[in-house]
Coordinates of C-alpha atoms in Angstrom, one line a residue:
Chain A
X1 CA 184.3 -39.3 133.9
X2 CA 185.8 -37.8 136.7
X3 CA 186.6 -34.0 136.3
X4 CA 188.4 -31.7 138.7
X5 CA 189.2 -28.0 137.9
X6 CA 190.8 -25.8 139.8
X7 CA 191.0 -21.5 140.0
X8 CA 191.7 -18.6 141.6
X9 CA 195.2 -18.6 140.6
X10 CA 197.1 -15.4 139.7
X11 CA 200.2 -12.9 140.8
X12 CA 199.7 -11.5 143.9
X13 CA 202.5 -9.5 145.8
X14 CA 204.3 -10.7 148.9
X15 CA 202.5 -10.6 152.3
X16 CA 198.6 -10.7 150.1
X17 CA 195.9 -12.9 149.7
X18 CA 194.4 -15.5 147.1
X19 CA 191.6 -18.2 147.5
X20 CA 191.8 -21.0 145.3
X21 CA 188.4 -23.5 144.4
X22 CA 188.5 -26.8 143.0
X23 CA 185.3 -28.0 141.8
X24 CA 185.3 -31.5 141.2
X25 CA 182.8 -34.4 139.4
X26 CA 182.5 -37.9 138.3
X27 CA 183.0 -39.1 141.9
X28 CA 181.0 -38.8 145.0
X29 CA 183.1 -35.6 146.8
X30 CA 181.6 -36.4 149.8
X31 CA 182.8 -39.5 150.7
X32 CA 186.8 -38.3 149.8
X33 CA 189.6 -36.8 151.4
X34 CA 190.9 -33.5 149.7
X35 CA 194.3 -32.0 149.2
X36 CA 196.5 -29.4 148.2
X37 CA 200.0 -30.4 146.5
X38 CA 202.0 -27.6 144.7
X39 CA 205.0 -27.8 142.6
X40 CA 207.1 -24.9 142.5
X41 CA 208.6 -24.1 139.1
X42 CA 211.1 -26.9 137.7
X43 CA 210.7 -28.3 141.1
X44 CA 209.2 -31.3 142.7
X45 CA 205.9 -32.3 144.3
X46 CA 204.6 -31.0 147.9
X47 CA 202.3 -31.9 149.9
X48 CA 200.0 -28.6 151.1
X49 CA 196.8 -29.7 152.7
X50 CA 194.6 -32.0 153.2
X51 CA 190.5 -32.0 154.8
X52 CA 188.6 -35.1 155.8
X53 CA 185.5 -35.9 153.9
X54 CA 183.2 -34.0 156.3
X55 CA 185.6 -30.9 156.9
X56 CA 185.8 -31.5 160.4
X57 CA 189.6 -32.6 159.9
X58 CA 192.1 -30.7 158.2
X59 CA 196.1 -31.2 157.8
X60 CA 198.4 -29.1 157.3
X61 CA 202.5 -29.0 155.7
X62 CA 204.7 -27.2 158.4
X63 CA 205.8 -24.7 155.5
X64 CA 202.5 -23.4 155.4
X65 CA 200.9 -24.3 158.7
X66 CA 199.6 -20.6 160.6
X67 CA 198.7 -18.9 156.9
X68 CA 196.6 -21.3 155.1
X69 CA 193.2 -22.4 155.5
X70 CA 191.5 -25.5 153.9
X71 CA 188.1 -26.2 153.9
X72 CA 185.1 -27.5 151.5
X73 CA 181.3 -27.5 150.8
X74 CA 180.3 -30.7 150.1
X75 CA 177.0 -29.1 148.3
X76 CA 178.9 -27.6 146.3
X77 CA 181.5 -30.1 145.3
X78 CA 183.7 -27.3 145.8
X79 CA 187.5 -27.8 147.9
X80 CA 188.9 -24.2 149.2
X81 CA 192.4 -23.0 149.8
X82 CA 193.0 -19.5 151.8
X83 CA 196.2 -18.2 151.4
X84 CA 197.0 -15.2 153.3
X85 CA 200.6 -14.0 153.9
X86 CA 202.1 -15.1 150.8
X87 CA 205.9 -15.4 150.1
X88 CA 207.7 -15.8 147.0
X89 CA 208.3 -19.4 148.2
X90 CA 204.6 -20.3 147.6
X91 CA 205.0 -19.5 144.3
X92 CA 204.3 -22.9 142.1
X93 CA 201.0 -24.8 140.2
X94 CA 198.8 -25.4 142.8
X95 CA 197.1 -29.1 142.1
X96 CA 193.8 -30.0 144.0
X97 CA 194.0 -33.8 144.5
X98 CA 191.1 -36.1 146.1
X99 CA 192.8 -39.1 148.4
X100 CA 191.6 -42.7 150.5
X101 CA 192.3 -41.1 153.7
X102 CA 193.3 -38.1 155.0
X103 CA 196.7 -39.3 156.7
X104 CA 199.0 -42.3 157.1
X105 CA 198.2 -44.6 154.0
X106 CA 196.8 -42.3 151.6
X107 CA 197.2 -41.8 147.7
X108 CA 196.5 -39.0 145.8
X109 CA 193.8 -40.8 143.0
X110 CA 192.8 -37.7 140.5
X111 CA 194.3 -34.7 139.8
X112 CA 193.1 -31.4 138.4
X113 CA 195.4 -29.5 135.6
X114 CA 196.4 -27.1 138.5
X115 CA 196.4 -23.0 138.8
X116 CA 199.2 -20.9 138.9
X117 CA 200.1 -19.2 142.1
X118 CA 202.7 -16.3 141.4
X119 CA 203.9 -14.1 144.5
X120 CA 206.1 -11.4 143.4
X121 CA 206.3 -7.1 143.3
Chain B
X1 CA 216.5 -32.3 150.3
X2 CA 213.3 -34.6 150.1
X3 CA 213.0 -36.6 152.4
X4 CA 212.4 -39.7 150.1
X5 CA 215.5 -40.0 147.8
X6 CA 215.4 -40.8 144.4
X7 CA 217.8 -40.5 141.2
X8 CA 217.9 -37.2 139.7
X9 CA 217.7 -39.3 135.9
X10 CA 217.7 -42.5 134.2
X11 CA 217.9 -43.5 130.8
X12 CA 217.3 -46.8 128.5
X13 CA 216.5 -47.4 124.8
X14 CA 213.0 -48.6 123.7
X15 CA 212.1 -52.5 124.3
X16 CA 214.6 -52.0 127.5
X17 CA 214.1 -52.5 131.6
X18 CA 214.8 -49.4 133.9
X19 CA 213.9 -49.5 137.8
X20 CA 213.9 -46.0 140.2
X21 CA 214.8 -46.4 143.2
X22 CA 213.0 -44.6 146.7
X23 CA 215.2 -44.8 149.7
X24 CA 213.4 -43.6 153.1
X25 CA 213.9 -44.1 156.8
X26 CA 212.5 -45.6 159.6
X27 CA 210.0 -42.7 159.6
X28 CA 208.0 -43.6 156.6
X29 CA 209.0 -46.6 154.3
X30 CA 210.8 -48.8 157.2
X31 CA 208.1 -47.4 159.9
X32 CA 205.4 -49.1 157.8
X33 CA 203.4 -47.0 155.4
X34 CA 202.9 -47.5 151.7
X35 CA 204.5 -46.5 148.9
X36 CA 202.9 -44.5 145.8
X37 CA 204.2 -44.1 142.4
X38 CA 203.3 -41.0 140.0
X39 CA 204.0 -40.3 136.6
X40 CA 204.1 -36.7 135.3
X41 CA 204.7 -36.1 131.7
X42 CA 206.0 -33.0 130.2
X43 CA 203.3 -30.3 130.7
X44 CA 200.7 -31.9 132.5
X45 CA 199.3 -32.9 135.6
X46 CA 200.9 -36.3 137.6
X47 CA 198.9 -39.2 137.5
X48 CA 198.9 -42.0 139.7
X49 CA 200.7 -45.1 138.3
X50 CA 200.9 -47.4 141.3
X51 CA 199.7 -47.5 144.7
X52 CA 200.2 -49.8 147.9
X53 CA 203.5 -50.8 146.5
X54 CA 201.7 -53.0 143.6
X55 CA 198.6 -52.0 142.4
X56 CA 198.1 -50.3 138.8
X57 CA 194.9 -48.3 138.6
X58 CA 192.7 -49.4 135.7
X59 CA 194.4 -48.3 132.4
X60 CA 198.0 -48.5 133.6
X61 CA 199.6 -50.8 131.8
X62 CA 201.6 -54.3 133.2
X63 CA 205.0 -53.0 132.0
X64 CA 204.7 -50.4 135.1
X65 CA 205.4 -52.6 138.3
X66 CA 206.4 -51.7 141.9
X67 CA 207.9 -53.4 144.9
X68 CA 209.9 -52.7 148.1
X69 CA 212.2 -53.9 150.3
X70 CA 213.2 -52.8 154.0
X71 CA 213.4 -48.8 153.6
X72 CA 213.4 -48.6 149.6
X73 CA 210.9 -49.3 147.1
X74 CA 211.6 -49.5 143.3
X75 CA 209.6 -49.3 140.0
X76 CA 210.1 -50.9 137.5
X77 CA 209.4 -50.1 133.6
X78 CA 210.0 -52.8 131.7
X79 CA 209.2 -52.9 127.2
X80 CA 210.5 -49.1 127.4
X81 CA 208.4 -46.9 125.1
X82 CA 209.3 -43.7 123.6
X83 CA 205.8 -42.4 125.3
X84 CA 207.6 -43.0 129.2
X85 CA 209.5 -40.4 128.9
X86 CA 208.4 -38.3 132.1
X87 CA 208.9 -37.7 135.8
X88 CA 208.6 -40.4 137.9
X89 CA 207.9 -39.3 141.9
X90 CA 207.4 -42.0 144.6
X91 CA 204.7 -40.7 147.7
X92 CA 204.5 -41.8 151.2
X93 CA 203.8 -41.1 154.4
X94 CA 206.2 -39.7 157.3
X95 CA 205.3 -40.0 161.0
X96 CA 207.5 -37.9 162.1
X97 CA 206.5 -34.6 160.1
X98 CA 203.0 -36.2 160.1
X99 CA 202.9 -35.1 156.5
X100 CA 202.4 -37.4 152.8
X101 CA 205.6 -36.6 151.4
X102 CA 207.3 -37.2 147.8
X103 CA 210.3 -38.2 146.4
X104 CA 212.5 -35.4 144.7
X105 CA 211.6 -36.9 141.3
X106 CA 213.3 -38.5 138.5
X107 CA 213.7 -37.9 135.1
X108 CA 213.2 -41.0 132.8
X109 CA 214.8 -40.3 128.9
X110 CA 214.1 -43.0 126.5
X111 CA 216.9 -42.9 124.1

């Protein structure tokens, strides 16, 4: 059964810092693409990030390009987002998503429940 | 504004046939790239329902089908159940932003 589960979520106040992890099972991590999609409250879905299977290619949405950093351990089964130099706008459920490929055709197979990033004083 | 368009809502009473619509550009949907469909119901996690245009993931059921033509695409419920009622996004791909992007979403009430 395939199993992903993401944390790291919280309220953090404009211009900080979170990490989120997404550990994932039930599939062989190192042979997926990874991603990032957020939806902001009563809001749609948007694409965030995506990594290629062995980290050395990462993707980014223009909204957050320059402040967010994906990456992964493939030991650990384990998919990373830094988010530094948060705004209110990046406040939304934050799903962690494997794919077939990292760009052009891809679909986003699983999905974890998501964690709750809240950016507010 | 996404840049895939769908209707805000639809409606249909049970046993009944609704289709959502995805209207794109030359930049995704006419330039080529697929079209993904994902179901979210109330209070959980989306979940794919059909990708490449046609295919159902094992489980989905065959009253969920998907199709496109030109710079649209369209799914289709058909045998409308009460358990449907959700948020339907279509997913593609846009060369120009270089960027999967979705569809703003719509809201499927089974009457």
């Amino acid at each position: 059964e395939v199993q992903v589960l993401e944390s790291g979520g919280g309220l953090v106040q404009p211009g900080g810092s979170l990490r989120l992890s997404c550990v994932a099972s039930g599939f062989t991590f190192s042979t997926y693409a990874m991603n990032w999609v957020r939806q902001a409250p009563g809001k749609g879905l948007e694409w965030v990030s995506a990594i290629s299977y062995t980290g050395g290619g990462t993707f980014y949405a223009h909204s957050v390009k320059g402040r967010f950093i994906i990456s992964r351990d493939n030991s650990k089964n384990t998919l990373y987002l830094q988010m530094d130099r948060l705004r209110a706008e990046d406040t939304a459920v934050y799903y962690c998503t494997n794919s077939n490929g990292i760009s052009g055709d891809n679909y986003f197979e699983d999905w974890g429940q998501g964690t709750l990033v809240t950016v507010s004083s | 504004q996404s840049v895939l368009t769908q209707p805000p809502s639809v409606s249909g009473a049970p046993g009944q046939r609704v289709t959502i619509s995805c209207t794109g550009s030359s930049s995704n949907i006419g330039a080529g790239f697929d079209v993904n469909w994902y179901q979210q119901l109330p209070g959980t996690a989306p979940k794919l329902l059909i990708y490449v245009y046609t295919h159902r993931p094992s489980g989905v059921p065959d009253r969920f089908s998907g199709s496109k033509s030109g710079t649209s695409a369209s799914l289709a419920i058909s045998g409308l159940q009460a358990e449907d009622e959700a948020d339907y996004y279509c997913q593609s791909y846009d060369r120009g932003l270089s960027a999967s992007v979705f569809g703003g979403g719509t809201k499927l009430t089974v009457l």
